[in-house]
Amino acid sequence: MSTPSSTVEVLAPPAAADDSAARWRMLALVSFGYFAVLIGMTGIAPAFPFIARELEVDYQRIALLATAFLAGLAAGHIPSGMLATRVGMKRVLVMGVLVQALANAASAFVTSYAELLALRFVVGLGASAFASVAVAAISAWFEKREITLALGIATASNSTGTAVGLYMWTFLVEGAGWRVALAASGIVGTVVAVAMVFAFRTPAHLTKLRGTSVTTHALRQTLGNRQLWIYGVAFIGVYGAYMSAVHLISGYATSTGKFSATAAGLMAAFIGLAGIPGSIVGGWVADRTDRCRRLMIGPMVAIGLLVVSVPFVAAQALWLVSIGIGFLMQFTAAVWSSVPHRFARIPHEHAGTGMGLLLTIAAVGGFLIPAAFGHLVETAGYVAGWAFAGAMAVVLGLVGLFGADVVDGQKGGQ
């Protein structure tokens, strides 16, 4: 006669078996989501000169298109995390990809700059919903091992989408027009959203990820977590400097006569391409060390110095600067995205809100620094713009020295 314990073993296999069978497939789906979202974000950059001519706007207003996206990104992060807690992780992941895809597609039909600016804000809202919850989804599937490597692989998809948007979309813009290029971004996102509807799921043993109550106590614990605030502030400058480089370095290279439009687009794409090995290396190293804090702060400072150097280096050296910015940014981003789980110890069902807080804080830099960069370029020149962006990355990156250097198994500070 079977004992009760043996019956339980037959009827309820360990959750780890479920995790092991599906976690890499779920990672692939989330990574494709990152790829689509980043194309939606960066695929407009090669179109900026064409948009400026057709809609008759100056450089500062073009820079505001990047700022509008980042404003939407900042506005949606925390509400998206809370919504994922309430209605379930999968629904918000799908919603995020689909909203940004439809807004990109609608951008192909605008008749004014104001319409395009508003739609870039909506693209940012959709991207924020996906980004807030994607890290939590990966953390849930990889909570027992290889979590930072998995986050690094997802970040590599970010970099791949960045490279494709900055380079391949250049050919779409030049061959078919900027409106077709934006519509194509929407098509890619829609395909990924449909795939996630049918194939994505959360770990069976984490039932709260399919929806649970949002309590005041849990929100206080999450939104007041000291580690989230420290590392969020530390990321402000480097994120803003990186976004300035991604969106505007090709324009700088062409307007100063250092590169043709095609060569400048390829150079900008190398920021994304270099991030692919950078994120994987960062995740792999972070999984094997108990000193993760230095893997964030060191690259942040180095990125700031590289950004400052942009107007001072020879044309050919800009290739190396772009590669360095891309590699180091995604190296540190892979480690930084593990902060809610490894440093702050946020429960899985609230990890989306925790990541949303991190991203919201960081998005301050993504919103303000490119806007200030565009203003400085108009009023004082490129040297002032690049110096400001790089200095912000260095100074704010050092705030991370006040954060805890915790590892898995230790309790993060509140």
Coordinates of C-alpha atoms in Angstrom, one line a residue:
M1 CA 0.0 0.0 0.0
S2 CA 1.4 3.4 -1.0
T3 CA 2.2 5.9 1.7
P4 CA 0.8 9.4 1.5
S5 CA 4.2 10.8 0.7
S6 CA 4.7 8.4 -2.2
T7 CA 1.3 9.3 -3.6
V8 CA 2.2 13.0 -3.5
E9 CA 5.4 12.3 -5.5
V10 CA 3.3 10.5 -8.2
L11 CA 0.6 13.1 -8.4
A12 CA 2.7 16.3 -8.0
P13 CA 6.1 16.2 -9.7
P14 CA 8.6 18.7 -8.5
A15 CA 8.2 22.2 -9.9
A16 CA 11.8 22.2 -11.0
A17 CA 11.0 19.6 -13.6
D18 CA 8.5 21.9 -15.1
D19 CA 10.9 24.8 -15.0
S20 CA 13.7 22.8 -16.6
A21 CA 11.6 21.7 -19.5
A22 CA 10.2 25.1 -20.5
R23 CA 12.5 27.8 -19.2
W24 CA 14.7 28.2 -22.4
R25 CA 11.6 28.3 -24.6
M26 CA 10.1 31.1 -22.5
L27 CA 13.4 32.9 -22.6
A28 CA 13.4 32.7 -26.4
L29 CA 9.9 34.2 -26.5
V30 CA 10.7 37.1 -24.2
S31 CA 13.9 37.7 -26.1
F32 CA 12.0 38.0 -29.4
G33 CA 9.8 40.5 -27.6
Y34 CA 12.8 42.5 -26.7
F35 CA 14.0 42.3 -30.3
A36 CA 10.6 43.7 -31.6
V37 CA 10.4 46.4 -29.0
L38 CA 13.9 47.7 -29.7
I39 CA 13.3 47.8 -33.5
G40 CA 10.2 49.8 -32.6
M41 CA 12.3 52.1 -30.6
T42 CA 15.4 52.6 -32.8
G43 CA 13.9 51.9 -36.3
I44 CA 12.8 55.6 -36.5
A45 CA 16.4 56.9 -36.0
P46 CA 17.5 56.4 -39.6
A47 CA 14.4 58.3 -40.7
F48 CA 15.1 61.4 -38.7
P49 CA 16.6 63.4 -41.6
F50 CA 13.8 62.5 -43.9
I51 CA 11.1 63.3 -41.3
A52 CA 12.8 66.6 -40.6
R53 CA 12.6 67.6 -44.3
E54 CA 9.1 66.3 -44.9
L55 CA 7.5 67.7 -41.8
E56 CA 9.7 70.8 -41.8
V57 CA 11.1 70.6 -38.2
D58 CA 14.5 71.5 -36.8
Y59 CA 17.1 69.3 -35.0
Q60 CA 15.8 70.1 -31.6
R61 CA 12.3 68.9 -32.5
I62 CA 13.7 65.7 -34.0
A63 CA 15.6 65.1 -30.7
L64 CA 12.2 65.5 -28.9
L65 CA 10.9 62.4 -30.8
A66 CA 13.4 60.3 -28.9
T67 CA 12.4 62.2 -25.7
A68 CA 8.7 61.6 -26.3
F69 CA 9.3 57.8 -26.5
L70 CA 11.3 57.9 -23.3
A71 CA 8.6 60.0 -21.6
G72 CA 6.1 57.2 -22.4
L73 CA 8.6 54.7 -21.3
A74 CA 8.9 56.4 -17.9
A75 CA 5.2 57.0 -17.4
G76 CA 4.2 53.4 -18.0
H77 CA 6.7 51.3 -16.0
I78 CA 5.2 51.3 -12.5
P79 CA 1.5 51.1 -13.5
S80 CA 2.5 48.3 -15.9
G81 CA 4.1 46.4 -13.0
M82 CA 1.1 46.8 -10.8
L83 CA -1.2 45.8 -13.6
A84 CA 0.8 42.6 -14.2
T85 CA 0.5 41.8 -10.5
R86 CA -3.3 42.2 -10.7
V87 CA -4.2 40.6 -14.1
G88 CA -1.2 38.4 -14.7
M89 CA 2.2 38.6 -16.3
K90 CA 1.3 37.1 -19.7
R91 CA -1.5 39.6 -20.5
V92 CA 0.7 42.6 -19.8
L93 CA 3.6 41.2 -21.8
V94 CA 1.4 40.7 -24.8
M95 CA -0.3 44.0 -24.4
G96 CA 3.0 45.8 -24.2
V97 CA 4.3 44.4 -27.5
L98 CA 1.0 44.9 -29.3
V99 CA 0.5 48.5 -28.2
Q100 CA 3.9 49.6 -29.3
A101 CA 3.5 47.7 -32.6
L102 CA 0.2 49.3 -33.4
A103 CA 1.4 52.8 -32.6
N104 CA 4.4 52.2 -34.8
A105 CA 2.2 51.1 -37.7
A106 CA -0.1 54.1 -37.1
S107 CA 3.0 56.4 -37.4
A108 CA 3.2 55.5 -41.0
F109 CA 0.0 57.6 -41.7
V110 CA 0.7 60.8 -39.7
T111 CA 0.2 64.1 -41.4
S112 CA 1.9 66.3 -38.9
Y113 CA 4.8 66.5 -36.4
A114 CA 2.4 66.7 -33.5
E115 CA 0.7 63.4 -34.5
L116 CA 4.1 61.6 -34.7
L117 CA 5.2 63.0 -31.4
A118 CA 2.1 61.7 -29.7
L119 CA 2.5 58.3 -31.3
R120 CA 6.1 58.1 -30.1
F121 CA 4.8 58.6 -26.6
V122 CA 2.3 55.7 -27.1
V123 CA 5.1 53.5 -28.5
G124 CA 7.0 54.3 -25.3
L125 CA 4.0 53.3 -23.1
G126 CA 3.8 49.9 -24.9
A127 CA 7.5 49.3 -24.6
S128 CA 7.3 50.2 -20.9
A129 CA 4.7 47.6 -20.2
F130 CA 6.8 44.9 -21.8
A131 CA 10.1 46.0 -20.3
S132 CA 8.8 46.2 -16.7
V133 CA 7.4 42.6 -16.8
A134 CA 10.0 40.9 -19.1
V135 CA 12.7 40.9 -16.4
A136 CA 10.3 39.5 -13.9
A137 CA 9.2 36.7 -16.3
I138 CA 12.8 35.7 -16.9
S139 CA 13.6 35.9 -13.1
A140 CA 10.7 33.6 -12.4
W141 CA 11.9 30.9 -14.8
F142 CA 15.5 31.1 -13.8
E143 CA 15.3 31.8 -10.1
K144 CA 17.3 28.7 -9.1
R145 CA 20.3 29.1 -11.5
E146 CA 21.8 31.1 -14.4
I147 CA 19.5 34.0 -13.8
T148 CA 22.0 36.7 -14.8
L149 CA 23.1 34.8 -17.8
A150 CA 19.5 34.5 -18.9
L151 CA 19.0 38.2 -18.4
G152 CA 22.2 38.7 -20.4
I153 CA 20.8 36.7 -23.3
A154 CA 17.6 38.8 -23.3
T155 CA 19.7 41.9 -23.2
A156 CA 21.6 40.6 -26.2
S157 CA 18.2 40.5 -28.0
N158 CA 17.9 44.2 -27.0
S159 CA 21.2 44.8 -28.7
T160 CA 20.2 42.8 -31.8
G161 CA 17.0 44.8 -32.2
T162 CA 19.0 48.0 -31.8
A163 CA 21.5 47.0 -34.5
V164 CA 18.8 45.9 -36.9
G165 CA 16.8 49.1 -36.2
L166 CA 19.7 51.4 -36.7
Y167 CA 21.3 49.7 -39.7
M168 CA 18.8 47.4 -41.6
W169 CA 16.1 50.0 -41.3
T170 CA 18.4 52.5 -43.0
F171 CA 17.9 50.5 -46.2
L172 CA 14.2 50.4 -45.7
V173 CA 14.0 54.1 -45.2
E174 CA 16.2 54.9 -48.2
G175 CA 14.5 52.3 -50.5
A176 CA 10.9 52.5 -49.5
G177 CA 10.5 55.6 -47.4
W178 CA 10.3 56.3 -43.7
R179 CA 6.6 55.6 -43.5
V180 CA 7.1 52.0 -44.8
A181 CA 10.0 51.5 -42.4
L182 CA 7.7 52.5 -39.4
A183 CA 5.0 50.2 -40.6
A184 CA 7.4 47.4 -40.9
S185 CA 8.4 47.9 -37.2
G186 CA 4.7 47.5 -36.4
I187 CA 4.4 44.3 -38.4
V188 CA 7.4 42.7 -36.5
G189 CA 5.9 43.6 -33.2
T190 CA 2.4 42.2 -34.1
V191 CA 3.9 38.9 -35.1
V192 CA 5.8 38.6 -31.8
A193 CA 2.6 39.5 -29.8
V194 CA 0.6 36.7 -31.6
A195 CA 3.4 34.2 -30.9
M196 CA 3.3 35.1 -27.2
V197 CA -0.4 34.7 -27.0
F198 CA -0.2 31.1 -28.0
A199 CA 3.2 30.0 -26.5
F200 CA 4.1 32.0 -23.4
R201 CA 3.2 30.8 -19.9
T202 CA 4.4 31.3 -16.4
P203 CA 5.9 28.6 -14.1
A204 CA 3.1 26.3 -12.9
H205 CA 4.2 26.5 -9.2
L206 CA 4.1 30.3 -9.2
T207 CA 0.3 30.7 -9.3
K208 CA 0.4 34.4 -8.2
L209 CA 2.0 35.3 -11.5
R210 CA -1.4 34.6 -13.2
G211 CA -2.9 37.4 -11.1
T212 CA -3.2 38.4 -7.4
S213 CA -4.1 41.3 -5.2
V214 CA -2.1 44.5 -5.1
T215 CA -1.8 45.4 -1.5
T216 CA -0.7 48.7 0.0
H217 CA 1.9 46.9 2.2
A218 CA 3.5 45.2 -0.8
L219 CA 3.6 48.4 -2.7
R220 CA 5.3 50.2 0.2
Q221 CA 7.9 47.4 0.5
T222 CA 8.6 47.4 -3.2
L223 CA 8.5 51.1 -4.0
G224 CA 10.5 52.0 -0.8
N225 CA 13.3 49.5 -1.3
R226 CA 16.6 51.3 -0.8
Q227 CA 18.6 49.2 -3.3
L228 CA 16.1 49.9 -6.1
W229 CA 16.5 53.7 -5.5
I230 CA 20.3 53.7 -5.3
Y231 CA 20.8 51.6 -8.4
G232 CA 18.0 53.4 -10.3
V233 CA 19.7 56.8 -9.7
A234 CA 23.1 55.3 -10.6
F235 CA 21.7 54.3 -14.0
I236 CA 20.2 57.6 -14.8
G237 CA 23.2 59.2 -16.4
V238 CA 24.5 56.2 -18.3
Y239 CA 21.1 55.5 -19.7
G240 CA 20.7 59.1 -20.9
A241 CA 24.1 59.1 -22.4
Y242 CA 23.5 55.8 -24.2
M243 CA 20.2 56.9 -25.6
S244 CA 21.8 60.1 -26.8
A245 CA 24.5 58.1 -28.6
V246 CA 22.0 55.5 -30.1
H247 CA 19.7 58.1 -31.5
L248 CA 22.0 61.0 -32.4
I249 CA 25.6 59.8 -33.1
S250 CA 24.8 59.0 -36.7
G251 CA 23.3 62.5 -37.2
Y252 CA 26.5 64.0 -35.6
A253 CA 28.7 61.9 -37.8
T254 CA 26.9 63.0 -41.0
S255 CA 26.4 66.6 -40.1
T256 CA 30.0 67.1 -39.3
G257 CA 31.1 65.5 -42.5
K258 CA 32.9 62.6 -40.9
F259 CA 30.8 59.9 -42.5
S260 CA 28.2 59.3 -45.3
A261 CA 24.7 58.6 -44.2
T262 CA 25.1 54.8 -44.8
A263 CA 28.5 54.6 -43.0
A264 CA 27.1 56.6 -40.1
G265 CA 24.1 54.2 -39.8
L266 CA 26.5 51.3 -39.8
M267 CA 28.6 52.9 -37.1
A268 CA 25.5 53.5 -35.0
A269 CA 24.5 49.9 -35.6
F270 CA 27.7 48.8 -34.1
I271 CA 26.5 50.2 -30.7
G272 CA 23.8 47.5 -30.8
L273 CA 26.0 44.8 -32.3
A274 CA 28.7 45.2 -29.7
G275 CA 26.1 44.9 -27.0
I276 CA 25.3 41.3 -28.0
P277 CA 28.5 39.8 -26.7
G278 CA 28.6 42.5 -24.0
S279 CA 25.4 41.4 -22.4
I280 CA 26.2 37.7 -22.5
V281 CA 29.6 38.2 -21.1
G282 CA 28.2 40.5 -18.4
G283 CA 25.6 37.9 -17.4
W284 CA 28.1 35.0 -17.4
V285 CA 30.6 36.9 -15.3
A286 CA 28.0 38.1 -12.8
D287 CA 26.7 34.6 -12.2
R288 CA 30.3 33.6 -11.1
T289 CA 31.2 36.4 -8.8
D290 CA 30.1 37.8 -5.4
R291 CA 31.1 41.3 -6.3
C292 CA 28.4 42.4 -8.8
R293 CA 28.4 46.1 -7.8
R294 CA 31.7 46.8 -9.5
L295 CA 30.4 45.1 -12.7
M296 CA 27.9 48.0 -12.9
I297 CA 29.8 51.0 -11.6
G298 CA 33.1 50.4 -13.6
P299 CA 31.4 50.2 -17.0
M300 CA 29.2 53.2 -16.2
V301 CA 32.2 55.4 -15.6
A302 CA 33.9 54.0 -18.7
I303 CA 30.9 54.7 -20.9
G304 CA 30.8 58.3 -19.6
L305 CA 34.4 58.8 -20.6
L306 CA 33.8 57.3 -24.1
V307 CA 30.8 59.6 -24.7
V308 CA 32.9 62.7 -23.7
S309 CA 35.5 61.6 -26.2
V310 CA 33.2 61.6 -29.2
P311 CA 33.9 65.1 -30.6
F312 CA 37.6 64.8 -30.0
V313 CA 38.5 61.5 -31.7
A314 CA 39.3 61.0 -35.4
A315 CA 36.6 59.7 -37.7
Q316 CA 37.9 56.2 -37.7
A317 CA 38.2 56.1 -33.9
L318 CA 34.5 56.7 -33.7
W319 CA 34.0 53.1 -34.7
L320 CA 35.9 52.0 -31.6
V321 CA 34.1 54.5 -29.4
S322 CA 30.7 53.2 -30.6
I323 CA 31.7 49.5 -30.1
G324 CA 33.0 50.4 -26.6
I325 CA 29.7 52.2 -25.6
G326 CA 27.6 49.3 -26.9
F327 CA 29.6 46.5 -25.3
L328 CA 29.9 48.2 -21.9
M329 CA 26.3 49.4 -21.8
Q330 CA 24.8 46.0 -22.3
F331 CA 27.4 44.4 -20.0
T332 CA 26.3 46.6 -17.1
A333 CA 22.6 46.4 -18.1
A334 CA 22.6 42.6 -17.8
V335 CA 23.9 42.9 -14.2
W336 CA 21.7 45.9 -13.4
S337 CA 18.5 44.1 -14.5
S338 CA 19.2 41.5 -11.8
V339 CA 18.9 44.1 -9.0
P340 CA 15.2 43.4 -8.1
H341 CA 16.0 39.7 -7.6
R342 CA 19.6 39.5 -6.4
F343 CA 20.0 42.8 -4.6
A344 CA 16.6 43.8 -3.4
R345 CA 15.0 40.3 -3.0
I346 CA 11.6 41.4 -4.4
P347 CA 9.0 38.6 -4.5
H348 CA 8.2 37.3 -8.0
E349 CA 4.7 38.7 -8.1
H350 CA 5.9 42.2 -7.4
A351 CA 9.1 42.0 -9.4
G352 CA 7.4 43.8 -12.3
T353 CA 6.6 46.7 -10.1
G354 CA 10.2 46.7 -8.7
M355 CA 11.7 46.6 -12.2
G356 CA 9.2 49.3 -13.2
L357 CA 10.5 51.6 -10.4
L358 CA 14.1 51.0 -11.5
L359 CA 13.3 51.7 -15.1
T360 CA 11.2 54.8 -14.2
I361 CA 14.1 56.3 -12.2
A362 CA 16.5 55.5 -15.0
A363 CA 14.1 56.9 -17.6
V364 CA 14.5 60.3 -16.1
G365 CA 17.9 60.3 -17.7
G366 CA 16.6 58.9 -20.9
F367 CA 14.1 61.7 -21.0
L368 CA 16.1 64.7 -19.9
I369 CA 19.6 64.1 -21.1
P370 CA 18.8 63.7 -24.9
A371 CA 16.6 66.8 -24.6
A372 CA 19.4 68.7 -22.9
F373 CA 21.8 67.3 -25.5
G374 CA 19.7 68.6 -28.4
H375 CA 19.4 72.0 -26.7
L376 CA 23.2 72.3 -26.1
V377 CA 24.0 71.3 -29.6
E378 CA 21.8 74.0 -30.9
T379 CA 23.1 76.7 -28.6
A380 CA 26.7 75.7 -27.8
G381 CA 27.8 73.0 -30.2
Y382 CA 28.5 69.3 -30.2
V383 CA 31.4 69.5 -27.7
A384 CA 29.2 70.8 -25.0
G385 CA 26.4 68.3 -25.7
W386 CA 28.7 65.2 -25.6
A387 CA 30.6 66.5 -22.6
F388 CA 27.3 67.0 -20.6
A389 CA 26.0 63.5 -21.5
G390 CA 29.3 61.8 -20.5
A391 CA 29.7 63.7 -17.3
M392 CA 26.2 62.8 -16.2
A393 CA 27.1 59.1 -16.7
V394 CA 30.2 59.3 -14.6
V395 CA 28.9 61.4 -11.7
L396 CA 25.6 59.5 -11.3
G397 CA 27.2 56.1 -11.9
L398 CA 29.3 56.7 -8.7
V399 CA 26.0 56.8 -6.7
G400 CA 26.1 53.0 -7.0
L401 CA 28.9 53.0 -4.4
F402 CA 26.3 53.6 -1.8
G403 CA 24.4 50.4 -2.7
A404 CA 24.8 47.0 -1.2
D405 CA 27.0 44.4 -2.9
V406 CA 24.8 41.4 -2.2
V407 CA 24.7 37.9 -3.7
D408 CA 22.1 35.2 -4.1
G409 CA 21.2 33.8 -0.7
Q410 CA 21.8 37.1 1.1
K411 CA 19.0 39.5 2.0
G412 CA 19.1 42.8 0.3
G413 CA 18.7 46.0 2.2
Q414 CA 15.3 47.7 2.4

